[in-house]
Short mmCIF file of C-alpha atoms in Angstrom, two decimals:
data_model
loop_
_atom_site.label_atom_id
_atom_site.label_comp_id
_atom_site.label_asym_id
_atom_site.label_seq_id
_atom_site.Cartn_x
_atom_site.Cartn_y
_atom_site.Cartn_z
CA UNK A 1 19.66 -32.79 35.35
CA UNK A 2 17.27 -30.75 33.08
CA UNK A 3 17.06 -28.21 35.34
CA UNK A 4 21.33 -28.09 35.72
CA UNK A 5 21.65 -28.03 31.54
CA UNK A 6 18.52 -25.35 31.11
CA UNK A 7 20.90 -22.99 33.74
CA UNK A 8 24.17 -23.69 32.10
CA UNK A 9 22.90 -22.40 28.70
CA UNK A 10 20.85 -19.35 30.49
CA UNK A 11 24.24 -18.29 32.02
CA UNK A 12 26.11 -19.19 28.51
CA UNK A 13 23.96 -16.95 26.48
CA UNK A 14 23.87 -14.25 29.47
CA UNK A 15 27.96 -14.38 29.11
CA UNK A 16 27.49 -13.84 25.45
CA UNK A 17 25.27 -11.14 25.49
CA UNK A 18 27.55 -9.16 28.24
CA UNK A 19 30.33 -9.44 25.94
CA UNK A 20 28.78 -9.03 22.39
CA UNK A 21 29.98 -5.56 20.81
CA UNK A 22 27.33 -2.95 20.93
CA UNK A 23 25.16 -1.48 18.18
CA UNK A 24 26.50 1.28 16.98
CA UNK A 25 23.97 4.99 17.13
CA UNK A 26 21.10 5.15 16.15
CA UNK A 27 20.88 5.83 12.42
CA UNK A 28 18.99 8.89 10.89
CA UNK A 29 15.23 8.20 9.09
CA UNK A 30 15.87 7.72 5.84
CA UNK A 31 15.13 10.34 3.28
CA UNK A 32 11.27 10.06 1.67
CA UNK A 33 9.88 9.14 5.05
CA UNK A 34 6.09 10.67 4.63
CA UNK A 35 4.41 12.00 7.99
CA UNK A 36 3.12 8.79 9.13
CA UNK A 37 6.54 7.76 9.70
CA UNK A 38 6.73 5.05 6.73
CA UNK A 39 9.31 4.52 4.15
CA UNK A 40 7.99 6.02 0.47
CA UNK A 41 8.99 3.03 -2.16
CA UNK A 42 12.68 3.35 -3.78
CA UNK A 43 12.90 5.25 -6.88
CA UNK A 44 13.22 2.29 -9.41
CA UNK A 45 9.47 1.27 -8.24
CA UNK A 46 8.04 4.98 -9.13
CA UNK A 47 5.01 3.86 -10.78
CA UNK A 48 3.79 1.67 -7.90
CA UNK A 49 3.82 4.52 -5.45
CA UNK A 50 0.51 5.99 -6.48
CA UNK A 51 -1.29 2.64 -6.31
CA UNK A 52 0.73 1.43 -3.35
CA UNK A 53 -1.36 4.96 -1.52
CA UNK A 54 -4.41 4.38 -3.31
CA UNK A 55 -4.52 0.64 -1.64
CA UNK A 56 -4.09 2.33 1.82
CA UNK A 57 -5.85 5.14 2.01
CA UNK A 58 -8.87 4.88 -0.71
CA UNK A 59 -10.94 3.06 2.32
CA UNK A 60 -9.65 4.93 5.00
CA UNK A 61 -8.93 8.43 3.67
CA UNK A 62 -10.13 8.84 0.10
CA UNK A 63 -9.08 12.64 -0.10
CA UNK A 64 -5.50 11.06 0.46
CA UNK A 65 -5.76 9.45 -2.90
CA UNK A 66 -6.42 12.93 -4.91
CA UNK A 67 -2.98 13.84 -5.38
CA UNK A 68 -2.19 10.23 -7.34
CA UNK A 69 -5.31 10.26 -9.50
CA UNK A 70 -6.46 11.83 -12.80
CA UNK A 71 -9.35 14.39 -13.46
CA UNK A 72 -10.25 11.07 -16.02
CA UNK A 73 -10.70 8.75 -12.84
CA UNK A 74 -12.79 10.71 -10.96
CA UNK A 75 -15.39 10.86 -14.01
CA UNK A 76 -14.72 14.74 -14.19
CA UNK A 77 -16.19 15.15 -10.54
CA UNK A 78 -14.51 18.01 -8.69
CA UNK A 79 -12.25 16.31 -6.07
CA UNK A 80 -14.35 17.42 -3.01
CA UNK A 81 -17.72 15.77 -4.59
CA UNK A 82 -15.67 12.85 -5.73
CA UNK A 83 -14.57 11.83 -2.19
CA UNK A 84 -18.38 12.20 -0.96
CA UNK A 85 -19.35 9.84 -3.22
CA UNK A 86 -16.78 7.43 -2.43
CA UNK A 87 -17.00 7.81 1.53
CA UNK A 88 -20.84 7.25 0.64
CA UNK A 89 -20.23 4.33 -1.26
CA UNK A 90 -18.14 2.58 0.94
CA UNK A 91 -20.49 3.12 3.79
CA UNK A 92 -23.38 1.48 2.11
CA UNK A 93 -21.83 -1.30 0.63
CA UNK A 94 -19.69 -1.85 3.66
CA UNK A 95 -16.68 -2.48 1.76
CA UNK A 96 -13.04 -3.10 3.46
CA UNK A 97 -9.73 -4.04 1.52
CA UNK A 98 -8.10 -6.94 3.38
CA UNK A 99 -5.02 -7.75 1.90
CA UNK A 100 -3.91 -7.41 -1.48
CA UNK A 101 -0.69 -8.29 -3.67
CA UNK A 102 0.53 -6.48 -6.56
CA UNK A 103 1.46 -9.59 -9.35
CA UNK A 104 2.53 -7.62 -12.06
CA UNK A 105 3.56 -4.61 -13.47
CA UNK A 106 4.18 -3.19 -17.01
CA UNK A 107 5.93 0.14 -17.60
CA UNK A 108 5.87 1.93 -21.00
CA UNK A 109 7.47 5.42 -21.01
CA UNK A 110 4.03 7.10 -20.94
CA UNK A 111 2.02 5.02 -18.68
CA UNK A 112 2.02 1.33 -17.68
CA UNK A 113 -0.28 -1.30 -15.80
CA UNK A 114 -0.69 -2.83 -12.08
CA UNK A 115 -2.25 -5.89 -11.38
CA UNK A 116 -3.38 -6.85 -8.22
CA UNK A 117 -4.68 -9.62 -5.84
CA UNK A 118 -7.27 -8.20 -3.81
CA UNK A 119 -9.30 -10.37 -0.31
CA UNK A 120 -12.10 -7.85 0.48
CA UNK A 121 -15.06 -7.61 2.34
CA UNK A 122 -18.13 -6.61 0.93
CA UNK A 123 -21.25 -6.19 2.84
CA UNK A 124 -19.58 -9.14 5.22
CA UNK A 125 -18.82 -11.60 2.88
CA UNK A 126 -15.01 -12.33 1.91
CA UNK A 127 -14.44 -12.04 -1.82
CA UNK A 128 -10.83 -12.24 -4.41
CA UNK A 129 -10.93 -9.85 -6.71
CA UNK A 130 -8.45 -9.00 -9.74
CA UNK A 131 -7.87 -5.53 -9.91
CA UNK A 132 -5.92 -3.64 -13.01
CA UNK A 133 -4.99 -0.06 -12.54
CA UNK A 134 -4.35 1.79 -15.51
CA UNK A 135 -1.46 4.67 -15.10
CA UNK A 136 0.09 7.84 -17.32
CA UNK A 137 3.07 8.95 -16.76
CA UNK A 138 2.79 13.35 -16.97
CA UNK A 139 5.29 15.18 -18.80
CA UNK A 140 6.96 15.99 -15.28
CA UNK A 141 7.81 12.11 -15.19
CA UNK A 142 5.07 11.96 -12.00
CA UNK A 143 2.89 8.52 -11.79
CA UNK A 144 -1.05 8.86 -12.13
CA UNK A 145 -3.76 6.48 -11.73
CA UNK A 146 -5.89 7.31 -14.94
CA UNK A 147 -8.21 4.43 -14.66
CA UNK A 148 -9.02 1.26 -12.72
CA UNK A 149 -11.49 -2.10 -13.60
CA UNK A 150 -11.65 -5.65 -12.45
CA UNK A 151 -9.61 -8.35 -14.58
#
């Protein structure tokens, strides 16, 4: 009887799926799609853009950070020497970014502040860390990370 009831709904939902209206085309990639083929954030969430990069790519790719970050937060280090330093850095201490979760954010008109919930791994063991990034806000209205510490 199982076996009778389990083919009834198999042919019911095969019915249903023959007859449901198809999806329309395919739509175009929406506009700010970056090279890697994801979505850049909407514009109402500006500011997090440059620490939404920095979180994927400072581990990864550090020279991908360069364009969202300040001659201030590189310590005056020319970029090149500055992403040495971090690749080197991250190598020794064997440092990966897990997961993280931005909490909250404050936006003035000339700079604001991100929090965020970070699970890393440093030289294997799993740690939480509180990180605040510190941004300005340039003249051209663009986002910059200016500094960074732990809360």
């Amino acid at each position: 009887m199982r076996y009778v009831c389990a083919l009834l709904v198999v042919m019911l939902l095969s019915e249903y799926s023959w007859s449901a209206p198809k999806a329309g085309p395919e739509l175009p990639a929406p506009p700010g799609q970056d090279e890697v083929g994801e979505v850049a954030p909407p514009p109402g969430i500006a500011p997090l853009r440059p620490v939404f990069d920095y979180l994927r790519f400072y581990e990864s790719q550090p020279a991908r950070v360069l364009p969202y970050i300040t001659e201030h937060f590189r310590h005056g280090l020319e970029p090149r020497v500055w992403v040495d330093q971090i690749r080197a850095l991250l190598s020794a201490q064997g440092y990966t970014r897990l997961s993280w979760l931005v909490y909250h954010l404050e936006v003035h008109p000339t700079g604001g502040l991100v929090h965020v919930k970070t699970r890393a791994r440093l030289d294997g063991q799993e740690l939480l860390q509180k990180e605040i990034f510190v941004l300005v806000r340039t003249p051209e209205g663009e986002w910059l990370i200016d500094d960074w510490h732990l809360e």
